[in-house]
mmCIF file of N, CA and C in Angstrom:
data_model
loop_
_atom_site.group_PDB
_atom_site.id
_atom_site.type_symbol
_atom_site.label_atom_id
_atom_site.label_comp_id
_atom_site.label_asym_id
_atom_site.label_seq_id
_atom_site.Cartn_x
_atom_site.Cartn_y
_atom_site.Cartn_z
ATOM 1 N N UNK A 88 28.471 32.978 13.248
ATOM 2 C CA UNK A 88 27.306 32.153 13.439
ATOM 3 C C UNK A 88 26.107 32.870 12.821
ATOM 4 N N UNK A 89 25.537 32.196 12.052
ATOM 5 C CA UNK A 89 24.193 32.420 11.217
ATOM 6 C C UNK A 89 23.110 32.772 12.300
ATOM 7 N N UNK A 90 21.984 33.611 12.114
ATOM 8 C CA UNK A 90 20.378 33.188 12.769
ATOM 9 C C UNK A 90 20.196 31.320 12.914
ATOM 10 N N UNK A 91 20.387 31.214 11.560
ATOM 11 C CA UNK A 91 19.922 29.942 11.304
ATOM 12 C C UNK A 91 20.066 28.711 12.642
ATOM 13 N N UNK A 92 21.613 29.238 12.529
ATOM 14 C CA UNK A 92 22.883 27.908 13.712
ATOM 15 C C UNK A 92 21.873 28.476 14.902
ATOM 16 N N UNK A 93 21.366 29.343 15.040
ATOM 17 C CA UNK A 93 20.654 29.794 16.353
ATOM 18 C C UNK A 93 19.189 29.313 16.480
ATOM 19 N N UNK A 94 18.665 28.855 15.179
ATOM 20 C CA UNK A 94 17.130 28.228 15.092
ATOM 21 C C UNK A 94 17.143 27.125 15.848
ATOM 22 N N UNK A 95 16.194 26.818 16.751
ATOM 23 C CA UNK A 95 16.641 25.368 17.311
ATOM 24 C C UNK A 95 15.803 24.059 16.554
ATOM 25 N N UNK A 96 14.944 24.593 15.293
ATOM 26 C CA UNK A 96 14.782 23.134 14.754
ATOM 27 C C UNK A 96 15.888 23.498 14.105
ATOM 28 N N UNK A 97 16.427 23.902 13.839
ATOM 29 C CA UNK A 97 17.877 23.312 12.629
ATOM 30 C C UNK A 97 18.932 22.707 13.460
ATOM 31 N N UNK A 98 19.300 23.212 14.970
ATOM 32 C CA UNK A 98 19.870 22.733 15.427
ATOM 33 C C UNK A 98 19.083 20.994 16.315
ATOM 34 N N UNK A 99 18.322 21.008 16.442
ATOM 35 C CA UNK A 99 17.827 19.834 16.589
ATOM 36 C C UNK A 99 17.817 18.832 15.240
ATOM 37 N N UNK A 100 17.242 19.387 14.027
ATOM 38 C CA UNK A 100 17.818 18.535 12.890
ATOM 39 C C UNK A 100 19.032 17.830 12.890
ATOM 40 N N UNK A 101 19.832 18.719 13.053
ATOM 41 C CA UNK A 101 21.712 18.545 13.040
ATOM 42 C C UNK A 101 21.902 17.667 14.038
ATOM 43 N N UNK A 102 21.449 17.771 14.855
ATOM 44 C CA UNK A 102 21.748 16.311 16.216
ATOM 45 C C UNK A 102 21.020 15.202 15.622
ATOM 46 N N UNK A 103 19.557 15.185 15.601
ATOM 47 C CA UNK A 103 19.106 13.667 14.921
ATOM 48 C C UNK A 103 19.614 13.417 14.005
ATOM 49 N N UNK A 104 20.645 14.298 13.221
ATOM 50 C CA UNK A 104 21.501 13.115 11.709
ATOM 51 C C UNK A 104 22.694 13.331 11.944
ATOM 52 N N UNK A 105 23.029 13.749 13.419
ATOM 53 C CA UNK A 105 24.832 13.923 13.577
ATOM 54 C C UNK A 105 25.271 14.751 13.098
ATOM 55 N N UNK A 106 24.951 15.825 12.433
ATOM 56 C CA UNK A 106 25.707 16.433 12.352
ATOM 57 C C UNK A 106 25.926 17.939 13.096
ATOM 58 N N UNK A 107 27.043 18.558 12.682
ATOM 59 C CA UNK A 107 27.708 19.965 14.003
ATOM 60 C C UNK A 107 26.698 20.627 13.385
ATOM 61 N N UNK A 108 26.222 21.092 14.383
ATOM 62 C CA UNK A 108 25.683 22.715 14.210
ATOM 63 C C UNK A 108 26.352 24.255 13.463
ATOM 64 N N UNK A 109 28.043 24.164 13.369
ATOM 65 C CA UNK A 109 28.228 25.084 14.098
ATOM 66 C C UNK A 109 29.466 24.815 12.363
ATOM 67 N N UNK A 110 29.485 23.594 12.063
ATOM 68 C CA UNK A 110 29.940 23.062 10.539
ATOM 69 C C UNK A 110 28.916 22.907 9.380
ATOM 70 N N UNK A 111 27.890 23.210 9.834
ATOM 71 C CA UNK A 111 26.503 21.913 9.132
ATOM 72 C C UNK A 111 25.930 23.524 8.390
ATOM 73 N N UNK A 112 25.435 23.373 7.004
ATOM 74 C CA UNK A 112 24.600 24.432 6.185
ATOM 75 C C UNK A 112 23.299 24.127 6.351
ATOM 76 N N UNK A 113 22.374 24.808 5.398
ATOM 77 C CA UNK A 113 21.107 24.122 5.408
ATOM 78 C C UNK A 113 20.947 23.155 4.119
ATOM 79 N N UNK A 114 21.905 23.580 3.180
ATOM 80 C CA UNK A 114 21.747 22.608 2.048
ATOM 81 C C UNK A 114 21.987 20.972 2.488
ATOM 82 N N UNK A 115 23.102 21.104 2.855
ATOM 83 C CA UNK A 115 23.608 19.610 3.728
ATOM 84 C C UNK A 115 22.825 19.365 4.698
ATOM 85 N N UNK A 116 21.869 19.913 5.071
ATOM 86 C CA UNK A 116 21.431 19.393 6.103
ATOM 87 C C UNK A 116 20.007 18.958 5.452
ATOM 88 N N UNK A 117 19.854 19.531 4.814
ATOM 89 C CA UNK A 117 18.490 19.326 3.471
ATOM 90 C C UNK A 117 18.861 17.913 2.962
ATOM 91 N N UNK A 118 19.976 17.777 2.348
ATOM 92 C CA UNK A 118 20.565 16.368 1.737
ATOM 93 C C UNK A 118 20.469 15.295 2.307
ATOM 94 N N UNK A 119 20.694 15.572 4.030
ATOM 95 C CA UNK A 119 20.834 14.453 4.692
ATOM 96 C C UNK A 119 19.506 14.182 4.999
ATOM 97 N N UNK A 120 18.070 15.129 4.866
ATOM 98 C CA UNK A 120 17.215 15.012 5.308
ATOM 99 C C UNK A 120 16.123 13.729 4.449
ATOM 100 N N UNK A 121 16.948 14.367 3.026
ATOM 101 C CA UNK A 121 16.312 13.733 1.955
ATOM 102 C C UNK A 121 17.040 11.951 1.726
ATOM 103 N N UNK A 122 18.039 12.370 1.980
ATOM 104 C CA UNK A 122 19.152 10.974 1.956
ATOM 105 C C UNK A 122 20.085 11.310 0.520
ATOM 106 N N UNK A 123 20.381 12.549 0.384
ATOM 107 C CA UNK A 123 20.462 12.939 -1.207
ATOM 108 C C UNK A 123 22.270 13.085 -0.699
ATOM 109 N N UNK A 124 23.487 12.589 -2.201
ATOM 110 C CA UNK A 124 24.462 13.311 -2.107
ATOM 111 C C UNK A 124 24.956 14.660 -2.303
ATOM 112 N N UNK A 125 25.176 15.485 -1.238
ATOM 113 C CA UNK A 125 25.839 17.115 -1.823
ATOM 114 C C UNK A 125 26.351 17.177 -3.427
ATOM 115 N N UNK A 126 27.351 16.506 -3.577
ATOM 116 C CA UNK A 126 27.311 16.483 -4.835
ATOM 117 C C UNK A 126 27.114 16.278 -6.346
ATOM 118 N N UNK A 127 25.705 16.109 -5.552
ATOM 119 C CA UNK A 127 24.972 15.188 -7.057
ATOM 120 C C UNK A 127 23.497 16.309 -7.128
ATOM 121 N N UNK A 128 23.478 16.469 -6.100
ATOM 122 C CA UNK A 128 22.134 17.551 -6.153
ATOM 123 C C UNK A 128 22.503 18.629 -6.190
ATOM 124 N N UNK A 129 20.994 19.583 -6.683
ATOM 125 C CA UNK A 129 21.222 21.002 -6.754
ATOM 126 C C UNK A 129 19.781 21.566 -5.510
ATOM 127 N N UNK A 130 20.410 23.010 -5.396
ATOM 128 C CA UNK A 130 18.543 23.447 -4.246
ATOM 129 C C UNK A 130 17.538 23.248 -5.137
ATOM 130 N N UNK A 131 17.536 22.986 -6.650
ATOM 131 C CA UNK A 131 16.052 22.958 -7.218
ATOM 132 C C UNK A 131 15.623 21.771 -6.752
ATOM 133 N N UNK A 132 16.668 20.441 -6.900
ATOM 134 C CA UNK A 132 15.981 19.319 -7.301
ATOM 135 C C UNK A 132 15.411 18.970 -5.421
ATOM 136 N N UNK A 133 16.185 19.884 -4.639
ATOM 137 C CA UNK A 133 15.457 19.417 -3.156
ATOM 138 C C UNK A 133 14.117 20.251 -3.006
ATOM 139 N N UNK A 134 14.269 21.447 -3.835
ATOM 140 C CA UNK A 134 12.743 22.356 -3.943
ATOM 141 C C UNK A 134 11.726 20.810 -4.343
ATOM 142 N N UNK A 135 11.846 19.794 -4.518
ATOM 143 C CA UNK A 135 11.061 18.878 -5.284
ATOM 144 C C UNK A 135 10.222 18.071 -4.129
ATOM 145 N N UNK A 136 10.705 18.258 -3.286
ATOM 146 C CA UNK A 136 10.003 17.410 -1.653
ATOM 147 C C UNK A 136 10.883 17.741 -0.448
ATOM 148 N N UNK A 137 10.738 19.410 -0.281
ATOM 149 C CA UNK A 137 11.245 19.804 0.767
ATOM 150 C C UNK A 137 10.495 19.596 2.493
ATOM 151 N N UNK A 138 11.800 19.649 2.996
ATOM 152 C CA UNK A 138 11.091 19.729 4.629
ATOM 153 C C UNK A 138 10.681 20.881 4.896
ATOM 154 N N UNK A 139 9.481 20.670 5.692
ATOM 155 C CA UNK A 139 9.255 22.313 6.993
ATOM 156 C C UNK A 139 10.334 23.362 6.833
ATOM 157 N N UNK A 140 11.469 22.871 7.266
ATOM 158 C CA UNK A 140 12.733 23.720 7.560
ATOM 159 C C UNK A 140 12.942 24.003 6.176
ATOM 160 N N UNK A 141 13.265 23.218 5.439
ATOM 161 C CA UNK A 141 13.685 23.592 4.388
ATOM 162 C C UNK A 141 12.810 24.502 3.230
ATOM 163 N N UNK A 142 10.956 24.835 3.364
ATOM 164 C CA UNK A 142 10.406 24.920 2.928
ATOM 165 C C UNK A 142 10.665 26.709 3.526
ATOM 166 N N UNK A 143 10.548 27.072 4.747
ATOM 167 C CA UNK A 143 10.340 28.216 5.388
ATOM 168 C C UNK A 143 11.849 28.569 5.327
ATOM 169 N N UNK A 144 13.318 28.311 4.548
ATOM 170 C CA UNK A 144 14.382 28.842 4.477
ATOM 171 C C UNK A 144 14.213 29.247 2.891
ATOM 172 N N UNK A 145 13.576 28.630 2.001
ATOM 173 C CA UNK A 145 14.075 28.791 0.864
ATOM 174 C C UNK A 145 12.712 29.702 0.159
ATOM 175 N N UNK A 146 12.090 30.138 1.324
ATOM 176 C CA UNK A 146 10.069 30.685 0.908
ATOM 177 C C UNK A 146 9.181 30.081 -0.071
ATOM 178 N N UNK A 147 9.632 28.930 0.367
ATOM 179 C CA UNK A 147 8.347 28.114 -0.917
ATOM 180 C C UNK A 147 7.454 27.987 -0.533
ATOM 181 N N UNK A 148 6.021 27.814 -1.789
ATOM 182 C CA UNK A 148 4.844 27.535 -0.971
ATOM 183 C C UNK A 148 4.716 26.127 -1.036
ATOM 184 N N UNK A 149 4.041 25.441 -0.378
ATOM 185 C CA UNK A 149 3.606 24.246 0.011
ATOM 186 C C UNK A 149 2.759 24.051 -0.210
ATOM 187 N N UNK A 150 1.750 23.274 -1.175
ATOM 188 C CA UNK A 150 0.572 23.000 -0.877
ATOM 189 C C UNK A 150 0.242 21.784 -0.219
ATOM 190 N N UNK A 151 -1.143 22.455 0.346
ATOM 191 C CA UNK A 151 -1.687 21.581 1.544
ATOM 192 C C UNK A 151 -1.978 19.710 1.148
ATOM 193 N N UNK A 152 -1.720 19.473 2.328
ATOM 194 C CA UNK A 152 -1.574 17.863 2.275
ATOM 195 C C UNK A 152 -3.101 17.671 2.582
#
Protein backbone atom coordinates (compact mmCIF):
# COMPACT_ATOMS: atom_id res chain seq x y z
CA UNK A 1 0.00 0.00 0.00
CA UNK A 2 1.19 3.42 -1.26
CA UNK A 3 1.09 6.86 1.12
CA UNK A 4 -1.14 7.76 -1.55
CA UNK A 5 -3.99 4.58 -0.90
CA UNK A 6 -3.56 6.21 2.66
CA UNK A 7 -4.45 9.98 1.48
CA UNK A 8 -8.02 10.28 2.21
CA UNK A 9 -8.87 12.68 -0.70
CA UNK A 10 -7.68 9.98 -3.03
CA UNK A 11 -9.43 7.58 -1.21
CA UNK A 12 -12.58 9.58 -1.14
CA UNK A 13 -12.05 10.30 -4.96
CA UNK A 14 -12.03 6.44 -5.52
CA UNK A 15 -15.47 6.01 -3.76
CA UNK A 16 -17.28 9.00 -5.62
CA UNK A 17 -16.25 7.22 -9.10
CA UNK A 18 -16.32 3.58 -7.70
CA UNK A 19 -13.51 2.76 -7.79
CA UNK A 20 -11.08 0.29 -5.10
CA UNK A 21 -8.78 2.07 -3.32
CA UNK A 22 -6.57 -0.56 -2.79
CA UNK A 23 -6.70 -1.52 -7.12
CA UNK A 24 -7.15 2.17 -8.26
CA UNK A 25 -3.60 4.37 -9.35
CA UNK A 26 -3.59 7.96 -9.55
CA UNK A 27 -3.39 7.99 -13.28
CA UNK A 28 -6.78 6.07 -13.51
CA UNK A 29 -8.11 7.83 -11.14
CA UNK A 30 -7.02 11.17 -12.95
CA UNK A 31 -8.82 9.61 -16.17
CA UNK A 32 -11.87 8.97 -14.51
CA UNK A 33 -11.72 12.39 -13.07
CA UNK A 34 -11.35 13.92 -16.42
CA UNK A 35 -13.74 11.31 -18.17
CA UNK A 36 -10.52 10.42 -20.28
CA UNK A 37 -9.70 6.61 -21.61
CA UNK A 38 -6.42 4.97 -19.88
CA UNK A 39 -5.57 4.07 -23.06
CA UNK A 40 -5.75 6.82 -25.17
CA UNK A 41 -4.12 9.31 -22.80
CA UNK A 42 -0.80 10.09 -21.60
CA UNK A 43 0.17 12.15 -17.82
CA UNK A 44 1.05 15.13 -20.20
CA UNK A 45 -2.15 15.45 -21.91
CA UNK A 46 -3.97 15.26 -18.15
CA UNK A 47 -1.05 17.87 -17.02
CA UNK A 48 -3.57 19.98 -19.47
CA UNK A 49 -6.55 20.50 -16.77
CA UNK A 50 -5.51 18.72 -13.80
CA UNK A 51 -7.34 18.23 -10.43
CA UNK A 52 -6.17 19.47 -6.87
CA UNK A 53 -5.10 15.86 -6.35
CA UNK A 54 -3.75 15.47 -9.35
CA UNK A 55 -1.96 18.85 -9.44
CA UNK A 56 -0.16 18.29 -5.78
CA UNK A 57 0.89 14.43 -7.02
CA UNK A 58 2.49 15.34 -10.14
CA UNK A 59 4.08 19.16 -8.53
CA UNK A 60 2.59 21.32 -10.98
CA UNK A 61 2.03 24.81 -10.67
CA UNK A 62 -1.37 26.08 -11.08
CA UNK A 63 -2.13 29.29 -11.88
CA UNK A 64 -4.54 31.20 -10.00
CA UNK A 65 -8.18 31.20 -11.07
Amino acid sequence: MSTLELDPAFVAACNTHGLDPQKTNMFLLECALQGREPSKVSMFELDRQPSPLWAKVRKLNRAAA
